[in-house]
PDB file of C-alpha atoms (C1' of nucleotides) in Angstrom:
ATOM      1  CA  MET A   1    -117.776 -35.586-106.889  1.00 62.00           C
ATOM      2  CA  PRO A   2    -115.240 -33.098-108.090  1.00 86.00           C
ATOM      3  CA  GLU A   3    -113.079 -31.334-105.543  1.00 88.00           C
ATOM      4  CA  LEU A   4    -109.809 -29.485-106.046  1.00 92.00           C
ATOM      5  CA  ALA A   5    -107.734 -32.244-107.635  1.00 93.00           C
ATOM      6  CA  GLU A   6    -110.577 -33.845-109.554  1.00 95.00           C
ATOM      7  CA  VAL A   7    -111.395 -30.474-111.090  1.00 96.00           C
ATOM      8  CA  GLU A   8    -107.755 -30.052-112.075  1.00 96.00           C
ATOM      9  CA  TYR A   9    -107.831 -33.460-113.700  1.00 96.00           C
ATOM     10  CA  TYR A  10    -110.932 -32.577-115.700  1.00 96.00           C
ATOM     11  CA  ARG A  11    -109.345 -29.294-116.776  1.00 96.00           C
ATOM     12  CA  LYS A  12    -106.480 -31.220-118.319  1.00 96.00           C
ATOM     13  CA  THR A  13    -108.723 -33.605-120.197  1.00 96.00           C
ATOM     14  CA  TRP A  14    -109.545 -30.811-122.651  1.00 98.00           C
ATOM     15  CA  ASP A  15    -105.878 -29.869-123.162  1.00 97.00           C
ATOM     16  CA  CYS A  16    -105.764 -31.989-126.302  1.00 98.00           C
ATOM     17  CA  GLY A  17    -108.073 -29.425-127.885  1.00 98.00           C
ATOM     18  CA  LEU A  18    -105.820 -26.429-127.244  1.00 98.00           C
ATOM     19  CA  GLY A  19    -105.081 -24.464-130.408  1.00 98.00           C
ATOM     20  CA  ALA A  20    -107.863 -26.129-132.375  1.00 98.00           C
ATOM     21  CA  THR A  21    -110.945 -24.442-133.799  1.00 98.00           C
ATOM     22  CA  ILE A  22    -114.514 -25.181-132.728  1.00 98.00           C
ATOM     23  CA  LEU A  23    -116.301 -26.141-135.939  1.00 98.00           C
ATOM     24  CA  ARG A  24    -119.725 -26.410-134.351  1.00 98.00           C
ATOM     25  CA  THR A  25    -121.380 -26.941-131.002  1.00 98.00           C
ATOM     26  CA  ALA A  26    -124.267 -28.952-129.629  1.00 97.00           C
ATOM     27  CA  ILE A  27    -126.169 -28.059-126.482  1.00 96.00           C
ATOM     28  CA  ARG A  28    -129.152 -29.408-124.640  1.00 94.00           C
ATOM     29  CA  HIS A  29    -131.496 -26.493-124.394  1.00 87.00           C
ATOM     30  CA  ARG A  30    -133.765 -25.869-121.458  1.00 80.00           C
ATOM     31  CA  LYS A  31    -131.330 -27.396-119.013  1.00 83.00           C
ATOM     32  CA  ARG A  32    -130.646 -25.616-115.769  1.00 91.00           C
ATOM     33  CA  VAL A  33    -126.879 -25.821-116.198  1.00 95.00           C
ATOM     34  CA  PHE A  34    -127.237 -22.911-118.631  1.00 96.00           C
ATOM     35  CA  ARG A  35    -129.222 -20.715-116.255  1.00 93.00           C
ATOM     36  CA  GLY A  36    -128.517 -17.059-116.891  1.00 91.00           C
ATOM     37  CA  VAL A  37    -126.708 -17.743-120.167  1.00 94.00           C
ATOM     38  CA  ASP A  38    -127.875 -16.676-123.620  1.00 94.00           C
ATOM     39  CA  ARG A  39    -127.535 -20.065-125.291  1.00 95.00           C
ATOM     40  CA  ARG A  40    -127.762 -18.695-128.811  1.00 95.00           C
ATOM     41  CA  GLN A  41    -125.017 -16.194-128.144  1.00 96.00           C
ATOM     42  CA  LEU A  42    -122.907 -18.886-126.496  1.00 97.00           C
ATOM     43  CA  GLN A  43    -123.116 -21.091-129.581  1.00 97.00           C
ATOM     44  CA  ASP A  44    -122.583 -18.227-132.013  1.00 98.00           C
ATOM     45  CA  ARG A  45    -119.463 -17.073-130.239  1.00 98.00           C
ATOM     46  CA  LEU A  46    -117.928 -20.472-129.678  1.00 98.00           C
ATOM     47  CA  THR A  47    -118.389 -21.522-133.286  1.00 98.00           C
ATOM     48  CA  GLY A  48    -115.264 -20.638-135.229  1.00 98.00           C
ATOM     49  CA  SER A  49    -113.262 -19.686-132.160  1.00 98.00           C
ATOM     50  CA  VAL A  50    -110.057 -21.336-130.993  1.00 98.00           C
ATOM     51  CA  LEU A  51    -109.476 -22.877-127.560  1.00 98.00           C
ATOM     52  CA  LEU A  52    -106.523 -20.915-126.198  1.00 98.00           C
ATOM     53  CA  SER A  53    -106.054 -21.822-122.544  1.00 98.00           C
ATOM     54  CA  SER A  54    -107.674 -23.120-119.385  1.00 98.00           C
ATOM     55  CA  ARG A  55    -107.359 -22.360-115.712  1.00 97.00           C
ATOM     56  CA  VAL A  56    -108.811 -23.572-112.442  1.00 96.00           C
ATOM     57  CA  LYS A  57    -109.685 -21.715-109.269  1.00 97.00           C
ATOM     58  CA  GLY A  58    -111.028 -23.777-106.402  1.00 96.00           C
ATOM     59  CA  LYS A  59    -113.684 -25.938-108.019  1.00 96.00           C
ATOM     60  CA  GLN A  60    -114.281 -23.505-110.874  1.00 96.00           C
ATOM     61  CA  LEU A  61    -112.988 -23.845-114.429  1.00 97.00           C
ATOM     62  CA  LEU A  62    -112.366 -21.132-117.004  1.00 98.00           C
ATOM     63  CA  PHE A  63    -111.654 -21.824-120.678  1.00 98.00           C
ATOM     64  CA  GLU A  64    -110.309 -19.034-122.825  1.00 98.00           C
ATOM     65  CA  PHE A  65    -111.361 -18.921-126.468  1.00 98.00           C
ATOM     66  CA  SER A  66    -110.307 -16.478-129.160  1.00 98.00           C
ATOM     67  CA  GLU A  67    -113.791 -14.932-129.123  1.00 94.00           C
ATOM     68  CA  CYS A  68    -115.092 -15.552-125.601  1.00 97.00           C
ATOM     69  CA  TRP A  69    -114.721 -17.154-122.176  1.00 98.00           C
ATOM     70  CA  LEU A  70    -116.449 -20.317-121.019  1.00 98.00           C
ATOM     71  CA  GLY A  71    -116.843 -20.951-117.281  1.00 97.00           C
ATOM     72  CA  ILE A  72    -117.745 -24.381-115.976  1.00 97.00           C
ATOM     73  CA  HIS A  73    -118.673 -25.512-112.498  1.00 97.00           C
ATOM     74  CA  LEU A  74    -119.008 -29.269-112.274  1.00 96.00           C
ATOM     75  CA  GLY A  75    -121.342 -29.362-109.293  1.00 95.00           C
ATOM     76  CA  MET A  76    -121.776 -32.790-107.764  1.00 94.00           C
ATOM     77  CA  THR A  77    -121.765 -35.014-110.840  1.00 95.00           C
ATOM     78  CA  GLY A  78    -120.289 -32.947-113.677  1.00 96.00           C
ATOM     79  CA  LYS A  79    -117.532 -34.341-115.906  1.00 96.00           C
ATOM     80  CA  LEU A  80    -115.432 -33.267-118.854  1.00 97.00           C
ATOM     81  CA  ARG A  81    -114.328 -35.802-121.421  1.00 97.00           C
ATOM     82  CA  VAL A  82    -113.163 -36.211-124.999  1.00 97.00           C
ATOM     83  CA  GLU A  83    -114.696 -38.344-127.728  1.00 97.00           C
ATOM     84  CA  GLU A  84    -114.417 -38.869-131.471  1.00 97.00           C
ATOM     85  CA  PRO A  85    -115.390 -36.026-133.865  1.00 98.00           C
ATOM     86  CA  SER A  86    -118.549 -37.935-134.794  1.00 97.00           C
ATOM     87  CA  PHE A  87    -119.755 -38.121-131.194  1.00 97.00           C
ATOM     88  CA  ARG A  88    -123.528 -38.020-130.685  1.00 97.00           C
ATOM     89  CA  PRO A  89    -124.507 -36.506-127.332  1.00 96.00           C
ATOM     90  CA  GLY A  90    -126.600 -38.489-124.874  1.00 94.00           C
ATOM     91  CA  PRO A  91    -129.222 -37.125-122.484  1.00 93.00           C
ATOM     92  CA  HIS A  92    -126.679 -35.858-119.932  1.00 95.00           C
ATOM     93  CA  ASP A  93    -124.225 -34.337-122.400  1.00 96.00           C
ATOM     94  CA  HIS A  94    -125.197 -30.684-122.161  1.00 97.00           C
ATOM     95  CA  LEU A  95    -122.426 -29.075-124.186  1.00 97.00           C
ATOM     96  CA  VAL A  96    -120.342 -30.539-127.001  1.00 98.00           C
ATOM     97  CA  LEU A  97    -117.574 -28.623-128.759  1.00 98.00           C
ATOM     98  CA  TYR A  98    -116.734 -30.245-132.084  1.00 98.00           C
ATOM     99  CA  GLN A  99    -113.167 -29.823-133.291  1.00 98.00           C
ATOM    100  CA  PRO A 100    -111.652 -31.385-136.417  1.00 98.00           C
ATOM    101  CA  GLU A 101    -109.953 -34.181-134.501  1.00 98.00           C
ATOM    102  CA  ARG A 102    -112.216 -34.647-131.476  1.00 98.00           C
ATOM    103  CA  SER A 103    -115.207 -33.465-129.493  1.00 98.00           C
ATOM    104  CA  LEU A 104    -115.025 -31.909-126.048  1.00 98.00           C
ATOM    105  CA  ILE A 105    -117.932 -32.818-123.807  1.00 97.00           C
ATOM    106  CA  PHE A 106    -119.438 -31.446-120.623  1.00 97.00           C
ATOM    107  CA  SER A 107    -121.913 -33.806-118.997  1.00 97.00           C
ATOM    108  CA  ASP A 108    -123.791 -33.648-115.708  1.00 96.00           C
ATOM    109  CA  PRO A 109    -126.673 -36.001-114.866  1.00 94.00           C
ATOM    110  CA  ARG A 110    -127.665 -34.244-111.677  1.00 93.00           C
ATOM    111  CA  LEU A 111    -127.646 -30.712-113.113  1.00 94.00           C
ATOM    112  CA  PHE A 112    -126.024 -29.031-110.111  1.00 94.00           C
ATOM    113  CA  GLY A 113    -123.257 -27.861-112.413  1.00 96.00           C
ATOM    114  CA  ARG A 114    -123.286 -24.552-114.202  1.00 96.00           C
ATOM    115  CA  ILE A 115    -122.076 -22.989-117.421  1.00 97.00           C
ATOM    116  CA  ARG A 116    -120.997 -19.343-117.530  1.00 96.00           C
ATOM    117  CA  PHE A 117    -120.161 -17.234-120.512  1.00 96.00           C
ATOM    118  CA  SER A 118    -118.524 -13.905-121.272  1.00 97.00           C
ATOM    119  CA  GLN A 119    -117.417 -11.927-124.302  1.00 96.00           C
ATOM    120  CA  ASP A 120    -115.225  -9.535-122.329  1.00 95.00           C
ATOM    121  CA  ALA A 121    -111.744  -8.826-123.623  1.00 95.00           C
ATOM    122  CA  SER A 122    -110.122  -9.784-120.325  1.00 96.00           C
ATOM    123  CA  GLU A 123    -111.040 -12.327-117.657  1.00 96.00           C
ATOM    124  CA  PRO A 124    -114.708 -11.945-116.745  1.00 96.00           C
ATOM    125  CA  ASP A 125    -115.655 -10.268-113.479  1.00 94.00           C
ATOM    126  CA  TRP A 126    -117.276 -13.368-112.054  1.00 94.00           C
ATOM    127  CA  TRP A 127    -113.940 -15.101-112.436  1.00 96.00           C
ATOM    128  CA  THR A 128    -111.652 -12.448-110.976  1.00 95.00           C
ATOM    129  CA  ALA A 129    -114.034 -12.060-108.032  1.00 94.00           C
ATOM    130  CA  LEU A 130    -113.565 -15.705-107.041  1.00 96.00           C
ATOM    131  CA  PRO A 131    -111.269 -16.280-104.073  1.00 96.00           C
ATOM    132  CA  PRO A 132    -107.922 -17.936-104.838  1.00 96.00           C
ATOM    133  CA  SER A 133    -107.527 -21.693-104.592  1.00 96.00           C
ATOM    134  CA  VAL A 134    -106.800 -22.891-101.105  1.00 96.00           C
ATOM    135  CA  HIS A 135    -103.475 -24.388-102.249  1.00 95.00           C
ATOM    136  CA  SER A 136    -102.367 -21.391-104.317  1.00 94.00           C
ATOM    137  CA  GLY A 137     -99.927 -19.777-101.920  1.00 93.00           C
ATOM    138  CA  GLU A 138    -102.129 -16.708-101.662  1.00 96.00           C
ATOM    139  CA  ILE A 139    -103.889 -18.414 -98.787  1.00 96.00           C
ATOM    140  CA  THR A 140    -101.707 -18.189 -95.705  1.00 97.00           C
ATOM    141  CA  ARG A 141    -102.092 -19.544 -92.207  1.00 97.00           C
ATOM    142  CA  ARG A 142    -102.828 -16.014 -91.086  1.00 97.00           C
ATOM    143  CA  LEU A 143    -105.644 -15.705 -93.633  1.00 97.00           C
ATOM    144  CA  MET A 144    -107.009 -19.076 -92.576  1.00 97.00           C
ATOM    145  CA  GLU A 145    -107.104 -18.014 -88.949  1.00 98.00           C
ATOM    146  CA  ARG A 146    -108.745 -14.718 -89.798  1.00 97.00           C
ATOM    147  CA  PHE A 147    -111.372 -16.528 -91.816  1.00 97.00           C
ATOM    148  CA  LEU A 148    -112.107 -19.002 -89.023  1.00 98.00           C
ATOM    149  CA  ALA A 149    -112.332 -16.143 -86.542  1.00 97.00           C
ATOM    150  CA  ARG A 150    -115.151 -14.749 -88.650  1.00 97.00           C
ATOM    151  CA  HIS A 151    -117.054 -18.036 -88.287  1.00 97.00           C
ATOM    152  CA  PRO A 152    -116.381 -18.928 -84.656  1.00 97.00           C
ATOM    153  CA  LYS A 153    -119.584 -20.885 -84.073  1.00 96.00           C
ATOM    154  CA  LEU A 154    -119.351 -23.084 -87.122  1.00 97.00           C
ATOM    155  CA  SER A 155    -117.973 -26.565 -86.683  1.00 97.00           C
ATOM    156  CA  ILE A 156    -114.524 -26.781 -88.219  1.00 97.00           C
ATOM    157  CA  LYS A 157    -115.861 -29.373 -90.656  1.00 97.00           C
ATOM    158  CA  THR A 158    -118.523 -26.973 -91.899  1.00 97.00           C
ATOM    159  CA  ALA A 159    -116.047 -24.093 -92.054  1.00 97.00           C
ATOM    160  CA  LEU A 160    -113.604 -26.075 -94.192  1.00 97.00           C
ATOM    161  CA  LEU A 161    -116.363 -26.580 -96.748  1.00 97.00           C
ATOM    162  CA  LEU A 162    -116.931 -22.846 -97.245  1.00 97.00           C
ATOM    163  CA  GLN A 163    -115.603 -21.980-100.671  1.00 96.00           C
ATOM    164  CA  SER A 164    -115.207 -18.334 -99.689  1.00 96.00           C
ATOM    165  CA  GLY A 165    -112.381 -19.370 -97.393  1.00 97.00           C
ATOM    166  CA  PHE A 166    -111.157 -22.740 -98.628  1.00 97.00           C
ATOM    167  CA  ALA A 167    -111.803 -22.763-102.358  1.00 97.00           C
ATOM    168  CA  GLY A 168    -111.434 -26.309-103.604  1.00 96.00           C
ATOM    169  CA  ILE A 169    -111.978 -28.220-100.373  1.00 97.00           C
ATOM    170  CA  GLY A 170    -114.849 -30.689-100.512  1.00 96.00           C
ATOM    171  CA  ASN A 171    -116.324 -33.285 -98.249  1.00 95.00           C
ATOM    172  CA  TRP A 172    -113.684 -35.998 -98.404  1.00 95.00           C
ATOM    173  CA  MET A 173    -110.775 -33.563 -98.257  1.00 96.00           C
ATOM    174  CA  ALA A 174    -112.188 -31.888 -95.162  1.00 97.00           C
ATOM    175  CA  ASP A 175    -112.481 -35.248 -93.420  1.00 97.00           C
ATOM    176  CA  GLU A 176    -108.971 -36.246 -94.497  1.00 97.00           C
ATOM    177  CA  ILE A 177    -107.492 -32.999 -93.196  1.00 98.00           C
ATOM    178  CA  LEU A 178    -109.218 -33.181 -89.811  1.00 98.00           C
ATOM    179  CA  TRP A 179    -108.328 -36.831 -89.316  1.00 97.00           C
ATOM    180  CA  ARG A 180    -104.654 -36.112 -90.013  1.00 98.00           C
ATOM    181  CA  ALA A 181    -104.735 -33.014 -87.840  1.00 98.00           C
ATOM    182  CA  ARG A 182    -106.417 -35.035 -85.072  1.00 98.00           C
ATOM    183  CA  VAL A 183    -109.184 -32.523 -84.642  1.00 98.00           C
ATOM    184  CA  ASN A 184    -112.765 -33.603 -84.038  1.00 97.00           C
ATOM    185  CA  PRO A 185    -114.958 -32.334 -86.877  1.00 97.00           C
ATOM    186  CA  LYS A 186    -117.596 -30.998 -84.487  1.00 96.00           C
ATOM    187  CA  ARG A 187    -115.222 -28.639 -82.713  1.00 97.00           C
ATOM    188  CA  ALA A 188    -116.236 -25.012 -83.024  1.00 97.00           C
ATOM    189  CA  SER A 189    -113.842 -23.065 -85.190  1.00 97.00           C
ATOM    190  CA  GLY A 190    -113.495 -20.448 -82.468  1.00 97.00           C
ATOM    191  CA  SER A 191    -112.481 -23.017 -79.860  1.00 97.00           C
ATOM    192  CA  LEU A 192    -109.367 -24.305 -81.564  1.00 97.00           C
ATOM    193  CA  SER A 193    -105.984 -23.874 -79.894  1.00 97.00           C
ATOM    194  CA  PRO A 194    -102.972 -22.482 -81.761  1.00 97.00           C
ATOM    195  CA  ASP A 195    -101.557 -26.016 -81.879  1.00 97.00           C
ATOM    196  CA  GLU A 196    -104.722 -27.368 -83.420  1.00 98.00           C
ATOM    197  CA  LEU A 197    -104.855 -24.528 -85.924  1.00 98.00           C
ATOM    198  CA  GLY A 198    -101.263 -25.233 -86.795  1.00 98.00           C
ATOM    199  CA  ALA A 199    -102.009 -28.909 -87.325  1.00 98.00           C
ATOM    200  CA  ILE A 200    -105.001 -28.113 -89.529  1.00 98.00           C
ATOM    201  CA  TRP A 201    -102.919 -25.707 -91.579  1.00 98.00           C
ATOM    202  CA  LYS A 202    -100.139 -28.216 -92.029  1.00 98.00           C
ATOM    203  CA  GLN A 203    -102.438 -31.076 -93.012  1.00 98.00           C
ATOM    204  CA  LEU A 204    -104.507 -28.845 -95.253  1.00 97.00           C
ATOM    205  CA  ARG A 205    -101.437 -28.196 -97.331  1.00 97.00           C
ATOM    206  CA  TRP A 206    -100.295 -31.790 -97.176  1.00 97.00           C
ATOM    207  CA  VAL A 207    -103.647 -33.186 -98.298  1.00 97.00           C
ATOM    208  CA  CYS A 208    -103.965 -30.645-101.125  1.00 96.00           C
ATOM    209  CA  GLN A 209    -100.483 -31.470-102.346  1.00 96.00           C
ATOM    210  CA  GLY A 210    -101.071 -35.215-102.161  1.00 96.00           C
ATOM    211  CA  ALA A 211    -104.443 -34.959-103.890  1.00 95.00           C
ATOM    212  CA  MET A 212    -102.950 -32.940-106.732  1.00 94.00           C
ATOM    213  CA  LYS A 213    -100.061 -35.363-107.070  1.00 94.00           C
ATOM    214  CA  HIS A 214    -102.220 -38.476-107.346  1.00 91.00           C
ATOM    215  CA  ILE A 215    -105.768 -37.614-108.337  1.00 89.00           C
ATOM    216  CA  GLY A 216    -104.854 -34.417-110.169  1.00 90.00           C
ATOM    217  CA  ARG A 217    -102.254 -36.178-112.270  1.00 89.00           C
ATOM    218  CA  ASP A 218    -104.164 -39.160-113.649  1.00 89.00           C
ATOM    219  CA  PHE A 219    -107.231 -39.602-111.436  1.00 89.00           C
ATOM    220  CA  SER A 220    -105.555 -42.439-109.568  1.00 89.00           C
ATOM    221  CA  ASP A 221    -106.503 -42.999-105.943  1.00 89.00           C
ATOM    222  CA  PRO A 222    -104.308 -41.615-103.166  1.00 92.00           C
ATOM    223  CA  PRO A 223    -101.904 -44.126-101.583  1.00 91.00           C
ATOM    224  CA  LYS A 224    -102.823 -46.665 -98.956  1.00 92.00           C
ATOM    225  CA  GLY A 225    -103.155 -45.139 -95.529  1.00 94.00           C
ATOM    226  CA  TRP A 226    -105.452 -42.299 -96.523  1.00 96.00           C
ATOM    227  CA  LEU A 227    -108.806 -41.975 -94.812  1.00 96.00           C
ATOM    228  CA  PHE A 228    -110.095 -41.568 -98.371  1.00 95.00           C
ATOM    229  CA  HIS A 229    -110.197 -45.356 -98.782  1.00 94.00           C
ATOM    230  CA  GLU A 230    -112.278 -45.930 -95.681  1.00 94.00           C
ATOM    231  CA  ARG A 231    -114.586 -43.001 -95.312  1.00 91.00           C
ATOM    232  CA  TRP A 232    -117.202 -44.104 -97.869  1.00 88.00           C
ATOM    233  CA  ARG A 233    -117.466 -47.618 -96.558  1.00 88.00           C
ATOM    234  CA  ASN A 234    -120.243 -48.579 -94.205  1.00 85.00           C
ATOM    235  CA  ASP A 235    -117.740 -50.534 -92.148  1.00 88.00           C
ATOM    236  CA  GLY A 236    -114.787 -48.208 -92.643  1.00 93.00           C
ATOM    237  CA  HIS A 237    -111.969 -48.355 -90.094  1.00 95.00           C
ATOM    238  CA  CYS A 238    -109.288 -45.927 -89.046  1.00 96.00           C
ATOM    239  CA  PRO A 239    -106.115 -46.504 -91.094  1.00 96.00           C
ATOM    240  CA  VAL A 240    -103.929 -46.202 -87.982  1.00 96.00           C
ATOM    241  CA  HIS A 241    -106.335 -47.958 -85.591  1.00 95.00           C
ATOM    242  CA  PRO A 242    -107.563 -50.942 -87.617  1.00 93.00           C
ATOM    243  CA  GLN A 243    -109.695 -52.062 -84.678  1.00 93.00           C
ATOM    244  CA  SER A 244    -111.474 -48.729 -84.474  1.00 94.00           C
ATOM    245  CA  ARG A 245    -114.612 -48.374 -86.592  1.00 94.00           C
ATOM    246  CA  LEU A 246    -115.019 -44.914 -88.042  1.00 95.00           C
ATOM    247  CA  GLU A 247    -117.753 -42.687 -86.654  1.00 95.00           C
ATOM    248  CA  ARG A 248    -120.197 -41.450 -89.225  1.00 94.00           C
ATOM    249  CA  GLN A 249    -122.634 -38.633 -88.780  1.00 94.00           C
ATOM    250  CA  LYS A 250    -124.041 -35.679 -90.628  1.00 94.00           C
ATOM    251  CA  ILE A 251    -122.321 -32.449 -89.718  1.00 95.00           C
ATOM    252  CA  GLY A 252    -123.544 -29.287 -91.350  1.00 90.00           C
ATOM    253  CA  GLY A 253    -125.687 -31.440 -93.617  1.00 91.00           C
ATOM    254  CA  ARG A 254    -122.789 -33.498 -94.961  1.00 94.00           C
ATOM    255  CA  THR A 255    -121.833 -37.035 -94.117  1.00 94.00           C
ATOM    256  CA  THR A 256    -118.694 -36.910 -92.013  1.00 96.00           C
ATOM    257  CA  ALA A 257    -116.372 -39.719 -90.969  1.00 96.00           C
ATOM    258  CA  TRP A 258    -113.807 -39.597 -88.190  1.00 97.00           C
ATOM    259  CA  CYS A 259    -111.891 -41.776 -85.752  1.00 96.00           C
ATOM    260  CA  SER A 260    -112.920 -41.362 -82.135  1.00 95.00           C
ATOM    261  CA  ARG A 261    -109.453 -42.367 -80.984  1.00 96.00           C
ATOM    262  CA  CYS A 262    -107.558 -39.965 -83.233  1.00 96.00           C
ATOM    263  CA  GLN A 263    -110.140 -37.225 -82.961  1.00 97.00           C
ATOM    264  CA  PRO A 264    -111.724 -37.227 -79.487  1.00 96.00           C
ATOM    265  CA  PRO A 265    -114.543 -34.728 -78.872  1.00 92.00           C
ATOM    266  CA  LYS A 266    -112.378 -32.547 -76.672  1.00 78.00           C
ATOM    267  CA  SER A 267    -108.762 -31.871 -77.363  1.00 53.00           C
ATOM    268  CA  ASN A 268    -106.326 -33.838 -75.246  1.00 44.00           C
ATOM    269  CA  SER A 269    -103.179 -31.979 -76.002  1.00 43.00           C
ATOM    270  CA  SER A 270    -101.101 -33.788 -73.397  1.00 39.00           C
ATOM    271  CA  VAL A 271    -101.018 -37.280 -74.847  1.00 38.00           C
ATOM    272  CA  ARG A 272    -100.976 -38.062 -78.537  1.00 39.00           C
ATOM    273  CA  PRO A 273    -100.005 -41.689 -78.957  1.00 40.00           C
ATOM    274  CA  GLY A 274     -98.324 -42.438 -82.225  1.00 38.00           C
ATOM    275  CA  ALA A 275     -98.495 -38.872 -83.424  1.00 40.00           C
ATOM    276  CA  SER A 276     -94.992 -38.820 -84.776  1.00 37.00           C
ATOM    277  CA  SER A 277     -94.913 -42.093 -86.664  1.00 36.00           C
ATOM    278  CA  ALA A 278     -98.448 -42.834 -87.756  1.00 43.00           C
ATOM    279  CA  ARG A 279     -98.926 -40.078 -90.262  1.00 49.00           C
ATOM    280  CA  PRO A 280     -96.893 -38.479 -92.941  1.00 44.00           C
ATOM    281  CA  GLY A 281     -96.265 -34.780 -92.994  1.00 35.00           C
TER     282      GLY A 281
ATOM    283  C1'  DC B   1    -140.291 -47.934-102.072  1.00 81.99           C
ATOM    284  C1'  DA B   2    -137.031 -45.404 -98.889  1.00 81.99           C
ATOM    285  C1'  DT B   3    -132.762 -43.452 -98.296  1.00 81.99           C
ATOM    286  C1'  DC B   4    -128.344 -42.130 -99.687  1.00 81.99           C
ATOM    287  C1'  DT B   5    -125.081 -38.900-102.458  1.00 81.99           C
ATOM    288  C1'  DT B   6    -117.508 -36.161-103.132  1.00 81.99           C
ATOM    289  C1'  DG B   7    -121.974 -29.060-104.105  1.00 81.99           C
ATOM    290  C1'  DT B   8    -123.939 -24.861-103.906  1.00 81.99           C
ATOM    291  C1'  DT B   9    -127.721 -21.459-102.994  1.00 81.99           C
ATOM    292  C1'  DA B  10    -131.912 -19.350-101.258  1.00 81.99           C
ATOM    293  C1'  DC B  11    -134.125 -18.034 -97.365  1.00 81.99           C
ATOM    294  C1'  DG B  12    -135.559 -17.413 -92.647  1.00 81.99           C
ATOM    295  C1'  DT B  13    -133.655 -16.767 -88.018  1.00 81.99           C
ATOM    296  C1'  DT B  14    -130.289 -15.243 -84.611  1.00 81.99           C
TER     297       DT B  14
ATOM    298  C1'  DA C   1    -125.050  -6.383 -91.167  1.00 81.99           C
ATOM    299  C1'  DA C   2    -123.072 -10.953 -90.493  1.00 81.99           C
ATOM    300  C1'  DA C   3    -123.309 -15.320 -89.155  1.00 81.99           C
ATOM    301  C1'  DC C   4    -125.833 -19.402 -88.927  1.00 81.99           C
ATOM    302  C1'  DG C   5    -129.008 -23.568 -89.930  1.00 81.99           C
ATOM    303  C1'  DT C   6    -131.774 -25.890 -93.033  1.00 81.99           C
ATOM    304  C1'  DA C   7    -134.413 -26.936 -97.171  1.00 81.99           C
ATOM    305  C1'  DA C   8    -134.097 -27.199-101.893  1.00 81.99           C
ATOM    306  C1'  DC C   9    -132.273 -28.312-106.257  1.00 81.99           C
ATOM    307  C1'  DA C  10    -132.219 -33.454-109.641  1.00 81.99           C
ATOM    308  C1'  DA C  11    -131.338 -37.936-110.673  1.00 81.99           C
ATOM    309  C1'  DG C  12    -128.954 -42.154-110.160  1.00 81.99           C
ATOM    310  C1'  DA C  13    -127.304 -45.864-106.919  1.00 81.99           C
ATOM    311  C1'  DT C  14    -128.280 -49.033-103.238  1.00 81.99           C
TER     312       DT C  14
END
DNA sequence: CATCTTGTTACGTT
DNA sequence: AAACGTAACAAGAT
């Protein structure tokens, strides 16, 4: 589930543990979320250390401790949460950090998530090597266009899901952006006009900002009018064309929803009914 | 029982 | 060498 704003929300759930010591830890051994990590070392280092800070980059999380760094990727079903100090982990609770006043929990039933670990003095290499978040300001329209030019044959939907270029964008955000930009998800990245690229850029920023404001703040849904509310439904309809059933198809292996009226297969740049009033931004 | 899933990654092909 | 397409990963929901 977690994309940009969901990941930011989960990052904040552990804020209550900032400045507090880890008294002990519990992990589920033999789980693939720890692949490549020395579990013993992880537990030794975390025990007695203090949670100092946290940061997010795309869908990746980094927690700074006084003795080490803990990286978390939530995968498809990962979550962070907080429970009482006496918490007893269940089958999907892979890492528990016990503090005097609470326990911090990482759980992930589907095991696509991943834990990373480092004892380096400064930010670990695997963190600094990650591309900046798509909404960070380091990503410019020029960078976006250069990235798309390197993947000219990919559908724009598939390209938006590449974390090397759009760190943080996930399946629903990509659909939301393309619907608002009125670009058909199957369009080849290399076929997009400057106007279409401009619309994608604008809506990319708008959707990121809106997601952070609503979901990132308290995990509340985005406002009415977002494709978000319709795209999961089997009988979802376009928010601006209530009579138009959303198209649904797999593109690049992911379920994609779009409105055939807003997002026709070929661009029709001449006529865009309702373009000015129907959508924010 | 069959099919679906809001994410990567490995691997073979172009 | 890159870019590209697809299977695989695992487990719960429908």
